[in-house]
Amino acid sequence: MSDSVATAVAHPNIAFIKYWGNRDDSLRLPANGSISMNLGALETRTTVAFSSACRSDRVSVNGSLSEGEALIRVANFMDRIRSLAGEKRFAEIESQNNFPIGAGIASSAAAFAALALAGSTAAGLHLNEAELSRLARLGSGSACRSIPTGFCEWLAGDSDEESIAVSIAPPDHWALTDIIAVVSARHKEVGSSMGHQRAMTSPYQAIRVATAPERLLECRTAILKRDFDRLASISEKDSTMMHGVMMTQEPPLFYWEPASLKIMKNIMQWRREGIPCFFTLDAGPNVHVLCPKEVEKELKGRLGNLSEVENLLSSGPGDAAHLVD
Amino acid sequence: MSDSVATAVAHPNIAFIKYWGNRDDSLRLPANGSISMNLGALETRTTVAFSSACRSDRVSVNGSLSEGEALIRVANFMDRIRSLAGEKRFAEIESQNNFPIGAGIASSAAAFAALALAGSTAAGLHLNEAELSRLARLGSGSACRSIPTGFCEWLAGDSDEESIAVSIAPPDHWALTDIIAVVSARHKEVGSSMGHQRAMTSPYQAIRVATAPERLLECRTAILKRDFDRLASISEKDSTMMHGVMMTQEPPLFYWEPASLKIMKNIMQWRREGIPCFFTLDAGPNVHVLCPKEVEKELKGRLGNLSEVENLLSSGPGDAAHLVD
């Protein structure tokens, strides 16, 4: 049955204004809105094939069969698609990433964006962008931002229907580069889902959330005006604010490694020397170094000289999640 | 004139609940109260000699003559003593530290505590502990905590008169050790006085201050009950909360170095392994590792094995600032 198979590609995204903590954990309604850029050079490619021969959902990621909680999470997500589509069959799901997973490169965002599109299409649904974004969000919050194109804003929303991401500028709006300084590809000790659920135990979470609208406005404006200095200033502040919440949660989450801090301090120093660049870190130790495309080579050279850097990945803005043959 | 000379010793202190930010910068009225332990093994010894032969105050610290802002700060402090005492003469001031200055070991606290006692005595004043604490505070906020003995609480107070430190337990109340892992004795780039004045530019300062009374109560109780786990938990949280404010100020202050973070992470890991210990950091990169005296040797061995540690200092609780012959 050819209409029971679909393949989709989605890109991870890097947030300038961060998502941390939920208003509703089961619906993944975020405590605050967020803004990100899709990373076009990195991708997850996922094929979903429903088949009456399957006795359960079977999931492989980069050739390894998933099991335990990772499998349950995908199966629960597929149950939602089956329920929407009236589909009874289980599925064979194959996913390939071209980047390391579980180390702060938002692998779950690209994974659930690609799965939402491939899974819903294979099940015969024709969801629009808003519906896809909403569906992807239920798998992994930040996955909703990997559905639209380019620079995206996740509108926190007051309900399941409203909490979706929209594109605020296409990929060719601004030639920014994200250089990812990989300091550790070890799987992180604390996944971010559990961390989100503990965000409110930090004394700083409430005020971080309350002041997010100001930072969202500043970030959105900086992107629309292509004002690098404004984007640098608000992004570094927002990243450090999020890690300030994480480190004061109970139990505390220290995603920064000594190597991360070394790179962050270098970035601040290089910016004082006149090189446009800034750092931002998600729930992991890798440092995302954003810069205009023109200085990418210079910064890669400097970053590559740091013994703390294991590997460098880089990417410009990426397009929307899309189907492929 | 024998009554115009006096020598005093004062110890630096390490705060478990931190002082950061002022309600009144000129009076150094702190935004919140704080709790600390004097460090008996470290000391500043200061001699003040008023003499009609002096044309201005002359200050030497560890044998080097002070000049510029450091000299002006001491001269302003001496003006205050002269005004209180009706003293017209300038003074020769010699100060010796047995620990490195300017790298987060609160050298200014011990310095202004010793200077308050030696200076006021040499000027013929007989100030009581509260008056001395208040005077020391005007030189350097945390210096007021180096006046009383043992474990001290700085009561924020609503006025110059009320903002003083009091002892909440004597040195022999609890055999705690502070092992200072020195990661850099370089003079820090940003002194803390300027940093205090910018504290309110952090979105986190107001809530840090508003919730300080809960942490003060928890810390005071932990000390009075000699409850190490409670002291560990509240102290690490308060330290990280202060650095969370510093790093989100404008401009951001990153006192943590990669080496600091490495040591902090080791301390958290060693505690999970069952060794009672916790970290706290002042406005500098050195990590203060607190532990019961019994595990000092074990921890010094472990810390000494880290390549990031340049030097180890250690101290138990210290007594009050006092006069010496």
XYZ file of C-alpha atoms in Angstrom:
650
model
C 0.000 0.000 0.000
C 1.963 3.003 -1.260
C -0.166 5.522 0.634
C 0.914 4.025 3.960
C 4.549 5.113 3.680
C 6.087 8.569 3.913
C 9.538 10.062 4.443
C 10.173 13.516 5.905
C 13.203 15.660 6.657
C 13.332 18.134 9.532
C 16.139 20.271 10.933
C 17.049 20.862 14.551
C 16.811 24.445 15.722
C 18.793 26.678 18.025
C 16.803 28.961 20.328
C 17.823 32.572 20.935
C 15.028 32.990 23.477
C 14.759 29.722 25.335
C 11.986 27.343 26.263
C 12.311 26.035 29.830
C 9.436 24.824 31.960
C 5.824 24.072 31.140
C 2.491 25.478 32.188
C 1.051 22.070 31.348
C 3.436 19.128 31.291
C 1.204 16.623 29.509
C 0.275 19.055 26.707
C 3.755 20.601 26.698
C 2.294 24.070 26.918
C 5.404 26.149 27.590
C 5.783 28.607 30.440
C 6.944 31.211 27.896
C 7.275 31.775 24.170
C 10.590 31.193 22.393
C 12.401 32.127 19.178
C 14.797 29.964 17.179
C 16.559 29.407 13.882
C 16.370 26.109 12.003
C 19.766 24.587 11.221
C 19.702 23.651 7.561
C 22.935 21.642 7.453
C 21.755 19.263 10.162
C 18.845 16.999 9.536
C 16.805 14.062 10.692
C 15.299 11.932 7.926
C 12.478 9.675 9.049
C 10.419 7.087 7.194
C 7.163 5.808 8.638
C 5.508 2.713 7.115
C 2.243 1.450 8.557
C 1.835 -2.275 7.995
C -0.638 -4.897 9.131
C 2.366 -7.206 9.478
C 3.675 -5.161 12.450
C 2.714 -6.464 15.906
C 3.907 -3.229 17.550
C 5.706 -0.056 16.549
C 9.328 -0.741 15.674
C 11.728 2.186 15.842
C 15.318 2.420 14.706
C 17.500 5.511 15.083
C 20.752 5.562 13.132
C 20.391 1.813 12.666
C 19.896 0.950 16.352
C 16.554 -0.379 17.562
C 14.954 1.807 20.226
C 13.664 0.272 23.420
C 12.500 1.272 26.897
C 11.372 4.837 27.483
C 12.565 6.099 24.092
C 10.374 3.502 22.347
C 7.390 4.191 24.626
C 7.627 7.907 23.886
C 7.489 7.296 20.129
C 4.725 4.687 20.456
C 2.616 7.121 22.490
C 3.140 9.720 19.783
C 2.135 7.227 17.082
C -1.005 6.386 19.111
C -1.981 10.023 18.804
C -1.505 9.944 15.020
C -3.472 6.679 14.771
C -6.253 8.203 16.806
C -6.382 11.310 14.569
C -6.361 9.213 11.387
C -8.455 6.236 12.451
C -5.423 4.095 11.615
C -5.242 0.715 13.378
C -1.911 -0.631 12.128
C 1.444 -0.341 13.829
C 4.412 1.104 11.992
C 8.013 0.546 11.065
C 9.903 3.774 11.756
C 13.431 4.430 10.561
C 15.249 7.596 11.456
C 18.702 8.826 10.459
C 20.485 11.861 11.916
C 23.546 13.437 10.391
C 24.602 14.862 13.792
C 25.268 13.404 17.280
C 22.152 12.916 19.398
C 21.551 13.554 23.092
C 24.254 16.153 23.605
C 22.360 19.409 23.381
C 21.828 19.675 19.619
C 18.068 19.373 20.067
C 17.900 15.964 18.432
C 14.403 15.410 19.817
C 13.150 18.578 18.111
C 14.170 17.421 14.634
C 13.090 13.864 15.445
C 9.528 14.703 16.421
C 9.114 17.300 13.668
C 10.116 14.723 11.051
C 7.997 12.053 12.727
C 4.940 14.314 12.891
C 5.148 15.003 9.178
C 6.095 11.502 8.002
C 3.719 9.760 10.418
C 0.687 11.923 9.727
C 1.263 11.721 5.961
C 1.712 7.950 6.019
C -1.545 7.723 7.977
C -3.324 9.625 5.207
C -3.730 12.897 7.095
C -3.155 16.218 5.366
C -2.256 18.521 8.232
C -1.493 22.168 7.640
C 1.573 23.843 9.151
C -0.207 24.933 12.328
C -1.642 21.461 12.856
C 1.749 19.851 12.259
C 3.466 22.257 14.631
C 0.913 21.496 17.322
C 1.302 17.748 16.771
C 5.120 17.912 16.858
C 4.942 19.906 20.113
C 3.158 17.025 21.808
C 6.181 14.821 21.081
C 8.848 17.285 22.168
C 8.097 20.912 22.927
C 10.764 22.563 20.810
C 9.914 20.259 17.864
C 7.074 22.637 17.014
C 9.723 25.204 16.025
C 11.253 22.796 13.490
C 8.042 22.677 11.430
C 7.940 26.195 9.889
C 10.776 27.687 7.851
C 13.784 29.794 8.786
C 13.467 31.880 11.930
C 10.521 30.739 14.029
C 8.621 31.905 17.057
C 6.734 29.491 19.265
C 3.680 31.349 20.530
C 3.165 30.025 24.047
C -0.618 30.136 23.649
C -3.329 29.504 26.202
C -4.461 26.149 24.870
C -3.368 23.125 22.879
C -4.734 24.737 19.684
C -2.932 28.029 20.196
C 0.495 26.725 21.183
C 2.224 26.549 17.794
C 5.270 27.964 16.053
C 5.173 30.357 13.128
C 7.886 31.573 10.793
C 8.939 35.167 11.401
C 11.523 35.248 8.570
C 12.616 32.859 5.812
C 16.102 31.255 5.741
C 17.451 33.746 3.201
C 16.460 36.710 5.364
C 19.796 36.726 7.188
C 23.044 34.823 6.538
C 23.756 33.871 10.123
C 25.908 30.867 10.905
C 25.652 28.651 13.963
C 29.014 27.049 14.710
C 28.448 24.287 17.220
C 31.496 23.699 19.385
C 31.013 20.108 20.476
C 32.701 19.547 23.812
C 31.121 16.234 24.630
C 28.991 13.885 22.621
C 28.269 11.726 25.672
C 24.560 11.302 26.246
C 23.575 13.842 28.863
C 22.796 12.566 32.358
C 19.511 14.376 32.785
C 17.165 14.513 29.824
C 15.387 17.803 29.440
C 11.808 16.527 29.885
C 12.381 15.853 33.586
C 14.254 19.133 33.938
C 11.328 21.109 32.497
C 9.050 19.580 35.100
C 11.277 20.877 37.914
C 11.742 24.407 36.539
C 9.358 25.989 39.033
C 11.522 24.796 41.943
C 14.000 27.526 40.982
C 13.350 30.878 42.658
C 14.273 32.473 39.321
C 11.811 30.712 37.010
C 8.797 32.939 37.716
C 10.611 36.166 36.919
C 12.335 34.604 33.896
C 8.905 33.723 32.548
C 7.350 37.062 33.504
C 10.056 39.016 31.677
C 10.167 36.755 28.596
C 7.785 38.941 26.535
C 10.296 41.826 26.676
C 13.091 39.570 25.506
C 10.914 38.052 22.767
C 10.132 41.519 21.457
C 13.806 42.500 21.531
C 14.863 39.293 19.774
C 12.109 39.465 17.133
C 13.034 43.071 16.399
C 16.748 42.237 16.192
C 16.033 39.465 13.680
C 13.659 41.560 11.563
C 16.171 44.436 11.480
C 19.176 42.087 11.117
C 20.741 43.860 14.113
C 23.505 41.504 15.188
C 24.558 43.375 18.323
C 21.019 43.417 19.675
C 20.572 39.737 18.907
C 23.906 38.958 20.595
C 23.079 40.862 23.734
C 19.572 39.509 24.255
C 20.490 35.935 23.300
C 23.441 35.618 25.658
C 21.383 37.103 28.447
C 18.467 34.762 27.829
C 20.756 31.713 27.654
C 22.441 32.606 30.923
C 19.074 33.307 32.518
C 17.872 29.825 31.560
C 21.008 28.180 32.933
C 20.612 30.310 36.058
C 17.199 28.699 36.532
C 18.549 25.206 35.816
C 21.428 25.536 38.275
C 19.110 26.733 41.052
C 16.425 24.098 40.510
C 16.023 21.237 42.962
C 17.948 19.130 42.205
C 20.313 21.572 40.448
C 21.103 20.950 36.784
C 24.561 22.040 35.691
C 24.588 21.510 31.920
C 27.600 23.796 31.545
C 30.906 21.945 31.579
C 34.248 23.632 32.323
C 34.931 23.433 28.578
C 31.626 25.224 27.867
C 32.565 28.073 30.188
C 36.010 28.329 28.641
C 34.460 28.759 25.205
C 31.835 31.216 26.464
C 34.567 33.387 28.010
C 36.544 33.281 24.796
C 33.504 34.353 22.809
C 32.955 37.341 25.093
C 36.634 38.254 24.772
C 36.656 37.899 20.960
C 33.570 40.116 20.759
C 35.397 42.772 22.808
C 38.173 42.473 20.220
C 35.646 43.366 17.520
C 34.601 40.005 16.071
C 30.804 39.765 15.877
C 29.802 36.566 17.692
C 27.764 35.378 20.623
C 27.127 32.159 22.505
C 23.983 30.298 23.471
C 23.620 26.888 25.125
C 20.651 24.551 25.226
C 20.212 21.733 27.740
C 23.675 20.334 27.115
C 27.355 21.298 27.222
C 27.905 22.207 23.566
C 28.316 25.875 22.798
C 26.438 27.335 19.853
C 28.447 30.234 18.484
C 26.386 32.510 16.255
C 28.042 34.857 13.815
C 27.549 36.532 10.453
C 28.603 34.189 7.642
C 31.617 36.442 6.847
C 33.424 35.622 10.086
C 32.611 31.912 10.158
C 36.043 30.902 8.891
C 37.912 33.118 11.353
C 35.856 31.831 14.281
C 36.192 28.197 13.255
C 39.942 28.676 13.237
C 39.922 30.188 16.713
C 37.519 27.607 18.119
C 39.462 24.774 16.547
C 42.568 25.933 18.393
C 40.928 25.409 21.779
C 41.838 22.020 23.219
C 38.372 21.849 24.830
C 36.669 21.641 21.420
C 36.245 18.056 20.213
C 34.507 18.838 16.977
C 32.916 21.709 15.053
C 29.623 21.580 13.169
C 28.159 24.544 11.401
C 24.976 25.543 9.709
C 23.109 28.437 8.209
C 19.340 28.929 8.509
C 17.247 25.938 7.461
C 13.927 25.445 5.765
C 10.693 23.914 6.955
C 10.091 20.251 7.671
C 9.215 18.701 4.299
C 8.374 15.447 2.600
C 10.912 13.724 0.399
C 10.527 10.801 -1.945
C 53.132 59.138 71.985
C 52.271 55.555 72.879
C 48.513 56.160 72.792
C 48.623 57.053 69.052
C 49.660 53.592 67.873
C 47.656 50.370 67.766
C 47.905 46.997 66.034
C 44.920 44.749 65.302
C 44.378 41.339 63.740
C 41.244 40.411 61.822
C 40.316 37.331 59.813
C 38.627 37.157 56.441
C 35.265 35.411 56.400
C 33.449 33.114 54.026
C 29.746 33.735 53.528
C 27.230 30.887 53.385
C 24.418 33.339 52.619
C 25.885 36.005 50.381
C 25.945 39.770 50.313
C 25.418 41.182 46.818
C 23.991 44.597 46.059
C 23.248 47.581 48.256
C 20.132 49.455 49.246
C 22.411 52.414 49.825
C 25.766 52.431 48.081
C 27.418 55.223 50.037
C 26.466 53.764 53.433
C 26.948 50.188 52.186
C 23.539 49.200 53.516
C 23.137 45.755 51.973
C 20.151 44.635 49.952
C 19.902 41.551 52.178
C 21.379 40.052 55.338
C 24.205 37.505 55.185
C 25.839 34.795 57.306
C 29.509 33.863 57.390
C 32.287 32.112 59.247
C 35.535 33.821 60.161
C 38.639 32.027 58.880
C 41.021 31.750 61.825
C 44.088 30.557 59.946
C 44.070 33.559 57.613
C 44.711 36.991 58.977
C 45.412 40.587 58.266
C 47.593 42.361 60.827
C 47.445 46.144 60.655
C 49.280 48.832 62.596
C 48.055 52.417 62.590
C 50.295 55.170 63.941
C 49.063 58.751 63.944
C 51.926 61.198 63.771
C 52.216 64.934 63.344
C 55.204 64.191 61.093
C 52.899 62.669 58.409
C 51.848 65.013 55.597
C 49.212 62.541 54.400
C 48.100 58.999 55.139
C 50.733 56.509 54.039
C 49.579 52.963 53.462
C 51.617 49.851 52.814
C 50.150 46.412 52.188
C 52.542 43.481 52.350
C 55.403 45.934 52.016
C 54.105 47.743 48.914
C 52.988 51.338 49.124
C 49.358 51.833 48.103
C 48.414 54.513 45.627
C 45.527 55.611 43.441
C 42.047 54.394 44.293
C 43.212 51.916 46.919
C 44.927 54.727 48.830
C 41.967 57.073 48.455
C 39.618 54.433 49.837
C 41.760 54.016 52.961
C 42.272 57.766 53.356
C 38.503 58.334 53.183
C 38.047 55.695 55.855
C 40.711 57.331 58.045
C 38.931 60.687 57.588
C 35.872 59.086 59.146
C 37.914 57.895 62.143
C 39.559 61.296 62.492
C 36.166 62.935 62.439
C 34.802 60.590 65.120
C 37.862 61.089 67.337
C 38.631 64.748 66.726
C 42.035 63.600 65.513
C 43.865 65.957 63.152
C 47.016 63.988 62.345
C 47.575 61.718 59.389
C 48.731 58.154 59.915
C 51.283 55.590 58.898
C 49.408 52.353 58.174
C 51.128 49.031 57.689
C 49.188 45.939 56.814
C 50.343 42.355 56.351
C 48.226 39.497 54.974
C 49.183 35.853 55.220
C 47.031 35.018 52.168
C 46.813 36.275 48.545
C 44.744 39.427 48.075
C 42.266 40.379 45.365
C 41.322 36.863 44.254
C 38.111 36.211 46.112
C 39.401 35.534 49.621
C 37.656 38.645 50.919
C 40.889 40.478 51.588
C 39.036 43.775 51.895
C 36.860 42.345 54.690
C 39.814 41.456 56.892
C 41.608 44.650 55.886
C 38.845 47.046 56.893
C 37.989 45.083 60.048
C 41.608 45.293 61.215
C 41.840 48.934 60.134
C 38.634 49.862 61.964
C 39.928 48.386 65.208
C 43.552 49.548 64.951
C 42.623 52.968 63.577
C 39.900 53.753 66.096
C 42.066 52.539 68.998
C 45.088 54.527 67.858
C 42.818 57.569 67.650
C 41.848 57.075 71.266
C 38.314 55.825 70.625
C 36.899 52.925 72.608
C 34.252 51.538 70.297
C 32.138 48.564 71.288
C 31.615 45.605 68.961
C 28.491 47.035 67.324
C 30.181 50.383 66.727
C 33.265 48.691 65.290
C 31.167 46.484 63.029
C 29.295 49.516 61.741
C 32.545 51.406 61.155
C 34.164 48.463 59.334
C 31.068 48.148 57.117
C 31.607 51.670 55.816
C 35.038 50.590 54.513
C 33.931 47.330 52.920
C 30.487 45.830 53.464
C 31.498 42.308 54.422
C 34.187 43.656 56.786
C 31.458 44.132 59.403
C 31.233 40.310 59.625
C 34.941 40.051 60.500
C 34.479 42.044 63.720
C 32.504 39.577 65.917
C 33.661 36.033 66.695
C 33.054 32.686 64.978
C 29.866 32.408 62.925
C 28.380 35.831 62.247
C 25.199 37.273 60.813
C 25.100 40.717 59.241
C 21.688 42.147 60.023
C 20.816 44.187 56.954
C 19.134 46.866 59.075
C 17.168 49.897 58.025
C 19.769 52.494 58.883
C 23.488 53.052 59.359
C 23.115 52.321 63.098
C 21.244 49.065 62.620
C 23.366 47.541 59.870
C 25.883 45.538 61.930
C 27.059 41.959 62.319
C 26.560 39.857 65.432
C 28.023 36.502 66.427
C 25.538 33.658 66.271
C 27.981 30.986 67.501
C 31.579 30.983 68.785
C 34.457 29.349 66.841
C 34.407 26.177 68.963
C 30.695 25.614 68.274
C 31.421 23.536 65.160
C 34.666 22.122 63.762
C 34.055 23.055 60.141
C 36.967 23.478 57.765
C 37.092 25.770 54.760
C 39.518 24.429 52.172
C 40.168 27.163 49.642
C 41.030 25.759 46.248
C 43.002 28.597 44.683
C 42.666 28.482 40.930
C 44.035 31.903 40.171
C 45.731 34.466 42.334
C 45.581 37.049 39.561
C 43.910 40.223 40.673
C 40.320 40.036 39.501
C 39.294 42.228 36.582
C 36.190 43.680 38.185
C 36.353 44.639 41.839
C 33.224 43.862 43.752
C 32.297 47.431 44.763
C 31.339 48.302 41.182
C 29.590 44.953 40.780
C 27.408 45.605 43.837
C 26.267 48.872 42.308
C 25.049 47.062 39.198
C 23.250 44.203 40.967
C 19.783 45.618 40.317
C 20.349 45.437 36.556
C 19.901 41.658 36.857
C 16.304 40.481 36.526
C 17.102 38.013 39.321
C 18.346 40.389 42.024
C 14.927 41.452 43.361
C 13.722 37.894 43.954
C 17.108 36.855 45.353
C 16.790 39.649 47.898
C 13.109 38.983 48.599
C 13.765 35.301 49.357
C 16.948 35.886 51.389
C 15.141 35.821 54.780
C 14.081 32.190 54.177
C 17.649 31.212 53.341
C 19.023 33.141 56.323
C 16.655 31.268 58.631
C 17.604 27.924 57.082
C 21.327 28.692 57.326
C 21.139 30.016 60.908
C 19.192 26.916 61.960
C 21.664 24.602 60.201
C 24.571 26.250 62.022
C 22.885 26.226 65.424
C 21.945 22.533 65.010
C 25.288 21.655 63.371
C 23.285 20.114 60.512
C 25.859 19.758 57.739
C 23.490 18.569 55.008
C 21.173 21.524 55.518
C 24.093 23.936 55.518
C 25.458 22.312 52.354
C 22.178 22.517 50.492
C 21.299 26.115 51.362
C 24.865 27.402 50.917
C 25.390 25.948 47.449
C 22.010 27.246 46.376
C 22.691 30.730 47.713
C 26.135 30.848 46.085
C 24.737 29.816 42.720
C 21.880 32.288 43.093
C 24.388 35.106 43.635
C 26.457 34.094 40.618
C 23.215 33.806 38.643
C 22.606 37.476 39.436
C 26.192 38.455 38.598
C 26.147 36.679 35.230
C 22.866 38.336 34.231
C 23.837 41.856 35.316
C 24.647 44.494 32.755
C 27.482 44.169 31.999
C 27.586 40.465 32.960
C 30.143 39.403 35.567
C 31.465 35.875 35.154
C 33.617 35.299 38.232
C 33.509 31.524 37.696
C 36.428 30.194 35.701
C 36.380 26.821 33.914
C 38.588 25.540 36.740
C 36.022 26.752 39.307
C 33.252 24.837 37.557
C 35.394 21.723 37.335
C 35.944 21.798 41.092
C 32.263 22.553 41.813
C 31.207 19.538 39.748
C 33.719 17.344 41.530
C 32.408 18.488 44.903
C 28.830 17.600 43.906
C 30.027 14.201 42.702
C 32.078 13.509 45.834
C 29.068 14.380 47.973
C 26.980 11.887 46.003
C 29.709 9.358 46.853
C 29.097 10.061 50.539
C 31.792 12.579 51.461
C 30.269 15.518 53.335
C 31.375 18.675 51.515
C 29.943 21.652 49.668
C 31.179 24.567 47.616
C 30.669 28.292 47.821
C 32.281 31.077 45.766
C 32.606 34.765 46.522
C 33.327 37.438 43.906
C 36.286 35.538 42.499
C 37.251 32.221 40.917
C 38.534 30.371 43.995
C 36.318 27.615 45.322
C 35.711 27.425 49.053
C 35.111 23.796 49.970
C 33.468 23.406 53.357
C 33.613 20.110 55.244
C 33.695 18.648 58.723
C 37.259 18.629 60.082
C 37.337 14.796 59.875
C 37.297 14.731 56.068
C 39.686 17.635 55.520
C 42.644 15.369 54.779
C 40.708 13.204 52.320
C 39.361 16.248 50.481
C 42.718 17.982 50.347
C 44.126 14.870 48.729
C 41.378 14.805 46.119
C 41.532 18.528 45.432
C 45.320 18.439 45.227
C 45.034 15.837 42.462
C 43.089 18.220 40.208
C 45.380 19.970 37.769
C 43.135 23.044 37.976
C 44.073 23.646 41.622
C 47.124 25.883 41.993
C 47.241 25.929 45.755
C 45.212 24.893 48.800
C 44.637 26.990 51.917
C 42.539 25.803 54.814
C 41.083 27.182 57.979
C 38.724 26.422 60.795
C 36.451 29.012 62.418
C 38.192 32.176 63.582
C 37.795 34.552 66.490
C 36.866 38.212 66.605
C 39.002 41.082 65.416
C 41.318 41.878 68.326
C 44.159 44.105 69.393
C 47.675 42.733 69.703
C 50.786 44.232 71.214
